[in-house]
């Protein structure tokens, strides 16, 4: 086998391959021999890594005749894509942790795997160590999945958790997450929601057997989440989490109109199981017609947990290679359209700084009514210059809720829209 990349994840893969060589050989039925490791800087000292294995010529490594499995933990689109394609075209099976690539151009990789009769396994790409893709791809393939909902980015969960529990600042918490090996090479991918959106696309594609790419996912990160949002959530006995939500949208005639796939911060009650997901942990609920609700929980980021998922794939693929039978391929027959966010029904929490005078509540309520948004609860707090209205809505199309907020911003009696947050998990 060959390894591409020897960073946070790659180093752990090498360490575990060495430490568990005997057990892995027994489980596969043959030893897993590391033929080479493609790196950018071969002079760098890497503890536990034999320097004789290092090469900067990744292209030559992936096509070597003595390599039959290639593990890619470089990340990014290129050269990862070309290397994986070259590997499959020369008869190798491949394993990758690269959600960005799978969500942007998974179709090309899956087509190559099919044409070349190669395995393409990627359990590490979503929710790190948590076995989630194999259950969707295999265990639940006979069921009808309705919804996948969860926390799939460790870095942002770590930041939000530190803000909530220790009142930490955003930048300070991000630096800690980077030092712990959770963040992507460019942490913008985490905090702007790109990483979670890529994972949501992969989950939706597997769950609904329909092509979904990152471009189909509505994405909002956590950079706009303010201390006021976190404090507002606390007052509601709730917590702010970055959620990935993939839903099958019914057509009213027993079928599906399409899928809604979105990533955004949301307020969830502290009593909800997702509220207790702390630090860089991930948790995902899968709701299927016959299985009911299933919950997957565990380490979603970090070198060793991610390497665990890579090694699981490696043993599975090595067994397939030895047996001469490839594993299951992607099936995306359903061709369901990805519906726009505006059509998706959500609920909003809105905190308004208002003038403390007669008729304010009526004026605010009128804007909700004008947009056909039903109010679930209203609370007034403070007096005079500190007067605030907190409104929680019932479900309405997201476009109607966004339009309501826009009109509230223009209302003379509203001094400021202090916080707007979607609400999930307490219906
Ligand atoms: N760190 C984590 O918690 C998780 C990471 N992943 C994914 O695993 C992959 C790797 O992530 P990390 O190890 O954290 O990143 P990293 O940045 O620590 O490691 C990537 C390594 O690849 C090397 N590299 C870049 N271009 C190369 C090239 N052309 N040839 C050879 N080496 C090259 C870099 O020098 C770096 O050492 C990414 O796709 C990431 O999204 C997935 C799940 C969790
Ligand atoms: N950067 C990612 C790593 C795992 O996929 C995260 O923080 O979850
Ligand atoms: Na996983």
Tab-separated table of C-alpha atoms and ligand atoms in Angstrom:
chain	number	residue	atom	x	y	z
A	1	UNK	CA	0.000	0.000	0.000
A	2	UNK	CA	0.970	3.676	-0.436
A	3	UNK	CA	0.184	6.685	1.718
A	4	UNK	CA	-0.280	10.186	0.280
A	5	UNK	CA	0.292	12.902	2.887
A	6	UNK	CA	1.885	12.625	6.311
A	7	UNK	CA	0.288	15.409	8.348
A	8	UNK	CA	-2.015	15.121	11.384
A	9	UNK	CA	-3.910	12.089	10.039
A	10	UNK	CA	-1.137	10.511	7.949
A	11	UNK	CA	1.298	10.394	10.876
A	12	UNK	CA	-1.259	8.557	12.988
A	13	UNK	CA	-2.003	6.110	10.162
A	14	UNK	CA	1.710	5.223	9.996
A	15	UNK	CA	1.976	4.898	13.775
A	16	UNK	CA	-1.029	2.569	14.005
A	17	UNK	CA	0.090	0.510	10.981
A	18	UNK	CA	3.402	-0.099	12.769
A	19	UNK	CA	1.967	-0.712	16.234
A	20	UNK	CA	-0.800	-3.042	15.079
A	21	UNK	CA	0.995	-4.764	12.196
A	22	UNK	CA	0.497	-8.265	13.623
A	23	UNK	CA	-3.195	-7.873	14.406
A	24	UNK	CA	-3.937	-6.162	11.098
A	25	UNK	CA	-2.161	-8.946	9.158
A	26	UNK	CA	-4.203	-11.555	11.024
A	27	UNK	CA	-7.445	-9.706	10.315
A	28	UNK	CA	-6.674	-9.230	6.604
A	29	UNK	CA	-5.020	-12.618	6.117
A	30	UNK	CA	-1.826	-10.985	4.766
A	31	UNK	CA	0.504	-8.253	5.992
A	32	UNK	CA	-0.220	-4.608	5.117
A	33	UNK	CA	3.118	-3.402	3.777
A	34	UNK	CA	3.723	0.314	3.433
A	35	UNK	CA	5.621	0.726	0.135
A	36	UNK	CA	5.998	4.508	0.267
A	37	UNK	CA	4.727	7.791	1.674
A	38	UNK	CA	4.330	10.849	-0.549
A	39	UNK	CA	5.215	14.052	1.274
A	40	UNK	CA	6.034	17.631	0.342
A	41	UNK	CA	8.978	18.061	2.696
A	42	UNK	CA	11.017	14.815	2.929
A	43	UNK	CA	13.664	16.476	5.158
A	44	UNK	CA	11.235	17.049	8.006
A	45	UNK	CA	11.776	14.668	10.907
A	46	UNK	CA	8.659	12.603	11.539
A	47	UNK	CA	8.695	10.517	14.683
A	48	UNK	CA	8.073	6.819	13.998
A	49	UNK	CA	8.248	7.248	10.211
A	50	UNK	CA	11.008	5.447	8.301
A	51	UNK	CA	12.675	8.195	6.156
A	52	UNK	CA	13.493	5.587	3.481
A	53	UNK	CA	9.764	5.403	2.682
A	54	UNK	CA	9.402	9.118	1.947
A	55	UNK	CA	9.135	10.430	-1.612
A	56	UNK	CA	8.064	13.674	-3.236
A	57	UNK	CA	7.029	11.846	-6.412
A	58	UNK	CA	3.408	11.013	-5.585
A	59	UNK	CA	2.543	10.281	-9.248
A	60	UNK	CA	5.186	7.556	-9.468
A	61	UNK	CA	4.172	6.104	-6.083
A	62	UNK	CA	0.463	5.670	-6.905
A	63	UNK	CA	1.201	3.763	-10.110
A	64	UNK	CA	3.926	1.497	-8.743
A	65	UNK	CA	3.221	-2.159	-9.588
A	66	UNK	CA	3.895	-3.304	-6.010
A	67	UNK	CA	1.147	-0.988	-4.661
A	68	UNK	CA	-2.447	-2.204	-4.701
A	69	UNK	CA	-4.090	0.178	-2.208
A	70	UNK	CA	-3.606	3.959	-2.052
A	71	UNK	CA	-4.592	6.009	1.019
A	72	UNK	CA	-5.013	9.753	0.377
A	73	UNK	CA	-4.748	12.109	3.374
A	74	UNK	CA	-3.392	15.193	1.613
A	75	UNK	CA	-6.697	17.075	1.395
A	76	UNK	CA	-7.818	19.687	-1.158
A	77	UNK	CA	-8.940	19.145	-4.742
A	78	UNK	CA	-5.667	18.902	-6.671
A	79	UNK	CA	-3.394	16.991	-6.826
A	80	UNK	CA	-5.530	14.647	-4.664
A	81	UNK	CA	-8.102	14.034	-7.427
A	82	UNK	CA	-5.555	13.322	-10.172
A	83	UNK	CA	-3.599	11.001	-7.893
A	84	UNK	CA	-6.703	9.009	-6.889
A	85	UNK	CA	-7.804	8.760	-10.543
A	86	UNK	CA	-4.327	7.664	-11.648
A	87	UNK	CA	-4.298	5.050	-8.889
A	88	UNK	CA	-7.677	3.590	-9.885
A	89	UNK	CA	-6.786	3.626	-13.593
A	90	UNK	CA	-3.758	1.489	-12.834
A	91	UNK	CA	-5.850	-1.040	-10.900
A	92	UNK	CA	-5.470	0.185	-7.324
A	93	UNK	CA	-8.260	0.550	-4.782
A	94	UNK	CA	-8.342	3.824	-2.890
A	95	UNK	CA	-9.205	5.182	0.538
A	96	UNK	CA	-9.619	8.889	1.219
A	97	UNK	CA	-10.520	11.208	4.100
A	98	UNK	CA	-11.040	14.090	1.669
A	99	UNK	CA	-14.616	15.385	2.073
A	100	UNK	CA	-13.873	18.581	0.118
A	101	UNK	CA	-12.979	16.541	-2.977
A	102	UNK	CA	-15.805	14.013	-2.571
A	103	UNK	CA	-18.389	16.779	-2.214
A	104	UNK	CA	-17.065	18.799	-5.128
A	105	UNK	CA	-16.367	16.072	-7.649
A	106	UNK	CA	-17.290	12.724	-6.104
A	107	UNK	CA	-19.096	11.785	-9.348
A	108	UNK	CA	-15.797	11.622	-11.272
A	109	UNK	CA	-14.218	9.444	-8.592
A	110	UNK	CA	-17.233	7.127	-8.321
A	111	UNK	CA	-17.370	6.751	-12.119
A	112	UNK	CA	-13.666	5.857	-12.180
A	113	UNK	CA	-14.158	3.310	-9.374
A	114	UNK	CA	-16.987	1.695	-11.343
A	115	UNK	CA	-15.038	1.642	-14.626
A	116	UNK	CA	-11.868	0.321	-13.012
A	117	UNK	CA	-13.644	-2.166	-10.737
A	118	UNK	CA	-11.848	-0.490	-7.832
A	119	UNK	CA	-12.883	0.136	-4.242
A	120	UNK	CA	-13.365	3.744	-3.130
A	121	UNK	CA	-13.839	3.934	0.652
A	122	UNK	CA	-14.110	7.185	2.625
A	123	UNK	CA	-15.407	6.553	6.157
A	124	UNK	CA	-12.948	9.091	7.652
A	125	UNK	CA	-14.339	11.907	5.507
A	126	UNK	CA	-17.470	12.408	7.631
A	127	UNK	CA	-17.518	12.548	11.433
A	128	UNK	CA	-13.981	11.155	11.864
A	129	UNK	CA	-13.944	7.955	13.875
A	130	UNK	CA	-17.721	7.508	13.999
A	131	UNK	CA	-18.874	4.620	11.796
A	132	UNK	CA	-21.539	6.473	9.848
A	133	UNK	CA	-20.979	6.060	6.113
A	134	UNK	CA	-20.785	2.280	6.230
A	135	UNK	CA	-24.068	2.051	8.203
A	136	UNK	CA	-25.716	4.316	5.607
A	137	UNK	CA	-24.086	2.583	2.643
A	138	UNK	CA	-24.671	-0.980	3.858
A	139	UNK	CA	-26.726	-1.523	7.037
A	140	UNK	CA	-29.493	0.970	6.161
A	141	UNK	CA	-29.484	0.454	2.389
A	142	UNK	CA	-32.748	-1.507	2.631
A	143	UNK	CA	-34.541	1.233	4.563
A	144	UNK	CA	-35.976	4.590	3.546
A	145	UNK	CA	-34.016	7.376	5.251
A	146	UNK	CA	-36.078	10.516	5.887
A	147	UNK	CA	-33.661	12.759	7.717
A	148	UNK	CA	-30.053	13.049	8.834
A	149	UNK	CA	-29.359	15.709	11.441
A	150	UNK	CA	-26.280	16.397	13.470
A	151	UNK	CA	-23.061	18.075	14.439
A	152	UNK	CA	-20.386	17.120	11.908
A	153	UNK	CA	-17.644	19.686	12.430
A	154	UNK	CA	-15.450	19.309	15.487
A	155	UNK	CA	-13.676	22.679	15.225
A	156	UNK	CA	-16.841	24.777	15.254
A	157	UNK	CA	-18.399	22.664	17.982
A	158	UNK	CA	-15.243	23.188	20.030
A	159	UNK	CA	-15.425	26.973	19.492
A	160	UNK	CA	-19.149	27.242	20.297
A	161	UNK	CA	-18.717	25.019	23.354
A	162	UNK	CA	-15.840	27.158	24.669
A	163	UNK	CA	-17.913	30.328	24.073
A	164	UNK	CA	-20.894	28.810	25.889
A	165	UNK	CA	-19.168	27.197	28.857
A	166	UNK	CA	-16.134	29.412	29.486
A	167	UNK	CA	-17.207	32.648	27.782
A	168	UNK	CA	-14.115	32.213	25.573
A	169	UNK	CA	-13.522	34.516	22.614
A	170	UNK	CA	-13.870	33.185	19.072
A	171	UNK	CA	-10.216	33.573	18.008
A	172	UNK	CA	-8.802	32.112	21.206
A	173	UNK	CA	-11.032	29.012	20.897
A	174	UNK	CA	-10.128	28.601	17.204
A	175	UNK	CA	-6.410	28.665	18.012
A	176	UNK	CA	-6.943	25.916	20.595
A	177	UNK	CA	-8.850	23.799	18.060
A	178	UNK	CA	-6.015	24.248	15.558
A	179	UNK	CA	-3.383	23.237	18.126
A	180	UNK	CA	-5.388	20.092	18.926
A	181	UNK	CA	-5.319	19.036	15.243
A	182	UNK	CA	-9.077	19.427	14.632
A	183	UNK	CA	-9.064	22.307	12.148
A	184	UNK	CA	-8.590	22.053	8.396
A	185	UNK	CA	-5.325	23.348	6.874
A	186	UNK	CA	-7.286	26.533	6.107
A	187	UNK	CA	-9.626	26.935	9.118
A	188	UNK	CA	-11.961	29.109	7.015
A	189	UNK	CA	-13.264	25.759	5.745
A	190	UNK	CA	-14.433	25.013	9.292
A	191	UNK	CA	-15.678	28.361	10.570
A	192	UNK	CA	-17.458	29.343	7.344
A	193	UNK	CA	-19.242	25.979	7.220
A	194	UNK	CA	-17.588	24.616	4.034
A	195	UNK	CA	-16.345	21.486	5.820
A	196	UNK	CA	-19.754	20.735	7.345
A	197	UNK	CA	-21.450	21.465	3.999
A	198	UNK	CA	-19.163	18.989	2.226
A	199	UNK	CA	-20.020	16.364	4.851
A	200	UNK	CA	-23.741	17.161	4.541
A	201	UNK	CA	-23.520	16.610	0.757
A	202	UNK	CA	-21.819	13.225	1.277
A	203	UNK	CA	-24.409	12.194	3.890
A	204	UNK	CA	-27.385	13.318	1.781
A	205	UNK	CA	-26.084	11.499	-1.290
A	206	UNK	CA	-25.707	8.249	0.634
A	207	UNK	CA	-28.950	8.623	2.601
A	208	UNK	CA	-31.195	9.522	-0.321
A	209	UNK	CA	-29.354	7.707	-3.159
A	210	UNK	CA	-29.324	10.898	-5.157
A	211	UNK	CA	-26.459	13.054	-6.475
A	212	UNK	CA	-25.714	15.916	-4.073
A	213	UNK	CA	-22.686	18.195	-4.286
A	214	UNK	CA	-21.417	20.960	-2.012
A	215	UNK	CA	-23.016	23.502	-4.363
A	216	UNK	CA	-26.465	22.066	-3.507
A	217	UNK	CA	-26.018	22.746	0.211
A	218	UNK	CA	-27.234	25.958	1.848
A	219	UNK	CA	-24.267	27.015	3.973
A	220	UNK	CA	-23.827	29.457	6.838
A	221	UNK	CA	-20.833	29.272	9.179
A	222	UNK	CA	-20.344	30.489	12.724
A	223	UNK	CA	-18.392	33.713	12.051
A	224	UNK	CA	-21.582	35.746	12.457
A	225	UNK	CA	-22.513	34.094	15.765
A	226	UNK	CA	-22.123	36.792	18.401
A	227	UNK	CA	-21.784	36.764	22.170
A	228	UNK	CA	-25.370	38.188	22.156
A	229	UNK	CA	-26.583	35.088	20.251
A	230	UNK	CA	-24.891	32.773	22.757
A	231	UNK	CA	-26.288	34.787	25.691
A	232	UNK	CA	-29.761	34.865	24.105
A	233	UNK	CA	-29.653	31.083	23.737
A	234	UNK	CA	-28.666	30.737	27.412
A	235	UNK	CA	-31.669	32.782	28.450
A	236	UNK	CA	-33.871	30.418	26.461
A	237	UNK	CA	-32.184	27.478	28.252
A	238	UNK	CA	-30.760	26.584	24.858
A	239	UNK	CA	-27.380	26.336	23.224
A	240	UNK	CA	-26.057	27.363	19.784
A	241	UNK	CA	-24.718	24.533	17.594
A	242	UNK	CA	-23.643	24.364	13.951
A	243	UNK	CA	-26.043	21.792	12.508
A	244	UNK	CA	-26.047	19.832	9.279
A	245	UNK	CA	-29.582	18.900	8.254
A	246	UNK	CA	-30.452	16.666	5.293
A	247	UNK	CA	-34.172	16.081	4.717
A	248	UNK	CA	-36.279	14.277	2.187
A	249	UNK	CA	-39.156	16.646	1.323
A	250	UNK	CA	-42.459	14.822	0.721
A	251	UNK	CA	-44.538	15.606	-2.378
A	252	UNK	CA	-47.870	14.969	-0.631
A	253	UNK	CA	-48.551	11.866	-2.736
A	254	UNK	CA	-46.333	9.398	-0.884
A	255	UNK	CA	-43.187	10.310	-2.852
A	256	UNK	CA	-40.427	12.891	-2.506
A	257	UNK	CA	-40.454	16.377	-4.042
A	258	UNK	CA	-36.722	16.753	-3.476
A	259	UNK	CA	-34.117	17.055	-0.782
A	260	UNK	CA	-33.225	19.949	1.476
A	261	UNK	CA	-29.597	20.020	2.597
A	262	UNK	CA	-28.362	22.811	4.838
A	263	UNK	CA	-25.709	23.812	7.324
A	264	UNK	CA	-26.266	26.718	9.695
A	265	UNK	CA	-26.033	27.669	13.349
A	266	UNK	CA	-29.197	26.900	15.294
A	267	UNK	CA	-30.478	27.192	18.824
A	268	UNK	CA	-31.398	23.870	20.429
A	269	UNK	CA	-32.786	23.257	23.939
A	270	UNK	CA	-30.270	22.099	26.554
A	271	UNK	CA	-32.440	19.023	27.079
A	272	UNK	CA	-31.848	17.894	23.470
A	273	UNK	CA	-29.175	15.132	23.139
A	274	UNK	CA	-27.201	17.272	20.650
A	275	UNK	CA	-26.842	20.028	23.278
A	276	UNK	CA	-24.643	17.759	25.376
A	277	UNK	CA	-22.204	17.151	22.512
A	278	UNK	CA	-19.139	18.984	23.845
A	279	UNK	CA	-15.695	19.960	22.570
A	280	UNK	CA	-14.793	18.453	19.168
A	281	UNK	CA	-17.235	15.535	19.461
A	282	UNK	CA	-19.744	14.896	16.691
A	283	UNK	CA	-23.201	13.336	16.840
A	284	UNK	CA	-25.596	12.442	14.059
A	285	UNK	CA	-29.217	11.282	14.136
A	286	UNK	CA	-30.483	9.202	11.256
A	287	UNK	CA	-34.264	8.848	10.973
A	288	UNK	CA	-35.397	5.995	8.758
A	289	UNK	CA	-38.890	4.746	8.021
A	290	UNK	CA	-38.451	1.243	9.477
A	291	UNK	CA	-35.400	1.611	11.736
A	292	UNK	CA	-36.773	4.693	13.478
A	293	UNK	CA	-34.282	7.092	15.018
A	294	UNK	CA	-30.621	6.089	15.354
A	295	UNK	CA	-27.921	8.135	17.038
A	296	UNK	CA	-24.188	8.008	16.221
A	297	UNK	CA	-21.781	9.726	18.588
A	298	UNK	CA	-18.019	9.990	18.977
A	299	UNK	CA	-14.782	11.741	18.100
A	300	UNK	CA	-15.312	13.666	14.877
A	301	UNK	CA	-11.825	15.082	14.432
A	302	UNK	CA	-8.211	14.606	15.450
A	303	UNK	CA	-5.347	12.467	14.170
A	304	UNK	CA	-5.916	9.166	15.988
A	305	UNK	CA	-9.741	9.020	15.694
A	306	UNK	CA	-9.559	9.807	11.974
A	307	UNK	CA	-6.782	7.253	11.496
A	308	UNK	CA	-9.049	4.657	13.153
A	309	UNK	CA	-11.616	5.154	10.385
A	310	UNK	CA	-8.869	5.028	7.719
A	311	UNK	CA	-7.549	1.749	9.135
A	312	UNK	CA	-11.051	0.270	9.222
A	313	UNK	CA	-11.384	1.049	5.516
A	314	UNK	CA	-7.914	-0.296	4.882
A	315	UNK	CA	-8.698	-3.691	6.404
A	316	UNK	CA	-12.031	-3.861	4.535
A	317	UNK	CA	-10.425	-2.929	1.204
A	318	UNK	CA	-7.461	-5.268	1.742
A	319	UNK	CA	-9.887	-8.129	2.390
A	320	UNK	CA	-11.765	-7.242	-0.813
A	321	UNK	CA	-8.499	-7.104	-2.778
A	322	UNK	CA	-7.461	-10.505	-1.442
A	323	UNK	CA	-10.872	-11.982	-2.178
A	324	UNK	CA	-10.969	-10.419	-5.653
A	325	UNK	CA	-14.410	-8.938	-4.943
A	326	UNK	CA	-14.859	-5.171	-4.738
A	327	UNK	CA	-17.105	-3.682	-2.057
A	328	UNK	CA	-20.397	-1.859	-2.677
A	329	UNK	CA	-20.493	1.048	-5.128
A	330	UNK	CA	-22.448	4.295	-4.933
A	331	UNK	CA	-26.010	4.086	-6.219
A	332	UNK	CA	-27.512	7.471	-7.098
A	333	UNK	CA	-30.558	6.428	-9.074
A	334	UNK	CA	-33.086	8.701	-7.325
A	335	UNK	CA	-32.208	11.991	-9.114
A	336	UNK	CA	-34.086	14.125	-6.558
A	337	UNK	CA	-33.641	17.889	-6.960
A	338	UNK	CA	-31.999	19.923	-4.205
A	339	UNK	CA	-34.640	22.425	-3.070
A	340	UNK	CA	-33.769	26.068	-2.362
A	341	UNK	CA	-33.376	27.195	1.258
A	342	UNK	CA	-36.253	29.657	0.870
A	343	UNK	CA	-38.677	26.719	0.452
A	344	UNK	CA	-37.423	24.904	3.539
A	345	UNK	CA	-39.547	25.378	6.628
A	346	UNK	CA	-37.653	26.515	9.718
A	347	UNK	CA	-38.304	28.416	12.933
A	348	UNK	CA	-36.639	31.648	14.061
A	349	UNK	CA	-35.660	33.193	17.393
A	350	UNK	CA	-35.503	36.979	17.004
A	351	UNK	CA	-34.299	39.437	19.631
A	352	UNK	CA	-35.228	43.072	18.995
A	353	UNK	CA	-34.092	46.232	20.786
A	354	UNK	CA	-37.251	48.336	20.677
A	355	UNK	CA	-38.624	51.705	21.717
A	356	UNK	CA	-40.520	51.205	24.984
A	357	UNK	CA	-43.785	52.762	23.853
A	358	UNK	CA	-47.399	51.827	23.226
A	359	UNK	CA	-48.096	50.003	19.966
A	360	UNK	CA	-44.597	48.523	19.447
A	361	UNK	CA	-45.732	44.971	20.000
A	362	UNK	CA	-48.680	45.439	17.628
A	363	UNK	CA	-46.414	46.924	14.917
A	364	UNK	CA	-43.954	44.032	15.241
A	365	UNK	CA	-46.742	41.432	15.237
A	366	UNK	CA	-48.199	43.019	12.100
A	367	UNK	CA	-44.959	42.433	10.170
A	368	UNK	CA	-45.030	38.748	11.100
A	369	UNK	CA	-48.673	38.517	10.001
A	370	UNK	CA	-47.945	40.334	6.726
A	371	UNK	CA	-45.404	37.631	5.868
A	372	UNK	CA	-47.740	34.856	7.016
A	373	UNK	CA	-45.423	33.850	9.865
A	374	UNK	CA	-47.150	32.607	12.998
A	375	UNK	CA	-45.670	33.603	16.372
A	376	UNK	CA	-45.206	30.884	18.984
A	377	UNK	CA	-44.033	33.017	21.950
A	378	UNK	CA	-43.199	36.653	22.722
A	379	UNK	CA	-41.408	38.012	25.764
A	380	UNK	CA	-40.685	41.622	26.674
A	381	UNK	CA	-37.630	42.417	28.742
A	382	UNK	CA	-36.173	45.639	30.155
A	383	UNK	CA	-37.645	49.093	30.069
A	384	UNK	CA	-36.861	52.410	28.436
A	385	UNK	CA	-33.624	52.289	26.434
A	386	UNK	CA	-33.123	48.645	27.395
A	387	UNK	CA	-36.505	47.446	26.176
A	388	UNK	CA	-36.256	44.188	24.225
A	389	UNK	CA	-38.723	41.908	22.527
A	390	UNK	CA	-37.879	38.236	22.077
A	391	UNK	CA	-40.008	36.442	19.482
A	392	UNK	CA	-39.988	32.723	18.686
A	393	UNK	CA	-41.938	31.677	15.601
A	394	UNK	CA	-43.715	28.567	14.458
A	395	UNK	CA	-42.430	26.820	11.324
A	396	UNK	CA	-42.640	28.869	8.140
A	397	UNK	CA	-40.798	28.915	4.802
A	398	UNK	CA	-37.306	30.293	5.413
A	399	UNK	CA	-37.876	32.978	2.759
A	400	UNK	CA	-40.907	34.321	4.681
A	401	UNK	CA	-38.921	34.416	7.922
A	402	UNK	CA	-35.991	36.197	6.267
A	403	UNK	CA	-38.396	38.720	4.685
A	404	UNK	CA	-39.953	39.365	8.114
A	405	UNK	CA	-36.543	40.127	9.614
A	406	UNK	CA	-35.787	42.504	6.732
A	407	UNK	CA	-39.009	44.472	7.302
A	408	UNK	CA	-38.406	44.538	11.085
A	409	UNK	CA	-34.997	46.132	10.464
A	410	UNK	CA	-36.783	49.006	8.687
A	411	UNK	CA	-39.441	49.524	11.353
A	412	UNK	CA	-39.073	52.897	13.123
A	413	UNK	CA	-39.823	51.469	16.565
A	414	UNK	CA	-37.169	48.744	16.227
A	415	UNK	CA	-33.807	50.225	17.221
A	416	UNK	CA	-31.860	47.091	16.339
A	417	UNK	CA	-32.376	43.456	15.397
A	418	UNK	CA	-29.952	42.172	18.043
A	419	UNK	CA	-30.055	38.457	17.295
A	420	UNK	CA	-31.576	36.141	14.693
A	421	UNK	CA	-31.116	32.414	15.044
A	422	UNK	CA	-32.901	29.406	13.622
A	423	UNK	CA	-34.442	27.084	16.226
A	424	UNK	CA	-34.334	23.291	16.015
A	425	UNK	CA	-35.144	20.354	18.182
A	426	UNK	CA	-38.007	21.280	20.508
A	427	UNK	CA	-41.143	20.355	18.564
B	1	LIG	N1	-7.538	16.429	11.017
B	1	LIG	C1	-8.752	15.904	11.161
B	1	LIG	O1	-9.326	15.887	12.267
B	1	LIG	C2	-9.458	15.303	9.995
B	1	LIG	C3	-8.978	15.439	8.707
B	1	LIG	N2	-9.681	14.879	7.667
B	1	LIG	C4	-9.179	15.016	6.312
B	1	LIG	O2	-7.960	14.319	6.197
B	1	LIG	C5	-7.123	14.962	5.239
B	1	LIG	C6	-5.808	15.310	5.885
B	1	LIG	O3	-6.035	16.156	6.996
B	1	LIG	P1	-4.874	16.516	8.023
B	1	LIG	O4	-3.964	15.367	8.206
B	1	LIG	O5	-5.550	17.114	9.194
B	1	LIG	O6	-4.134	17.696	7.214
B	1	LIG	P2	-2.612	18.162	7.340
B	1	LIG	O7	-2.554	19.503	6.693
B	1	LIG	O8	-2.138	17.997	8.735
B	1	LIG	O9	-1.850	17.072	6.439
B	1	LIG	C7	-1.834	17.083	5.046
B	1	LIG	C8	-0.416	16.777	4.626
B	1	LIG	O10	-0.374	16.583	3.223
B	1	LIG	C9	0.832	17.174	2.746
B	1	LIG	N3	0.703	17.461	1.314
B	1	LIG	C10	0.069	18.478	0.713
B	1	LIG	N4	0.206	18.378	-0.627
B	1	LIG	C11	0.917	17.266	-0.867
B	1	LIG	C12	1.377	16.635	-2.048
B	1	LIG	N5	1.131	17.135	-3.241
B	1	LIG	N6	2.082	15.486	-1.921
B	1	LIG	C13	2.347	14.976	-0.716
B	1	LIG	N7	1.934	15.539	0.454
B	1	LIG	C14	1.239	16.670	0.363
B	1	LIG	C15	1.010	18.424	3.603
B	1	LIG	O11	2.353	18.863	3.584
B	1	LIG	C16	0.551	17.918	4.970
B	1	LIG	O12	1.644	17.396	5.715
B	1	LIG	C17	-7.929	16.173	4.741
B	1	LIG	O13	-8.640	15.814	3.587
B	1	LIG	C18	-8.897	16.444	5.882
B	1	LIG	O14	-10.059	17.094	5.470
B	1	LIG	C19	-10.812	14.134	7.861
B	1	LIG	C20	-11.322	13.963	9.100
B	1	LIG	C21	-10.713	14.568	10.272
B	2	LIG	N1	-11.805	20.061	10.434
B	2	LIG	C1	-12.701	18.974	10.630
B	2	LIG	C2	-11.905	17.703	10.759
B	2	LIG	C3	-12.736	16.527	10.563
B	2	LIG	O1	-13.386	16.312	9.587
B	2	LIG	C4	-13.520	19.202	11.897
B	2	LIG	O2	-13.202	20.128	12.644
B	2	LIG	O3	-14.488	18.469	12.103
B	3	LIG	NA1	-16.742	8.446	9.936
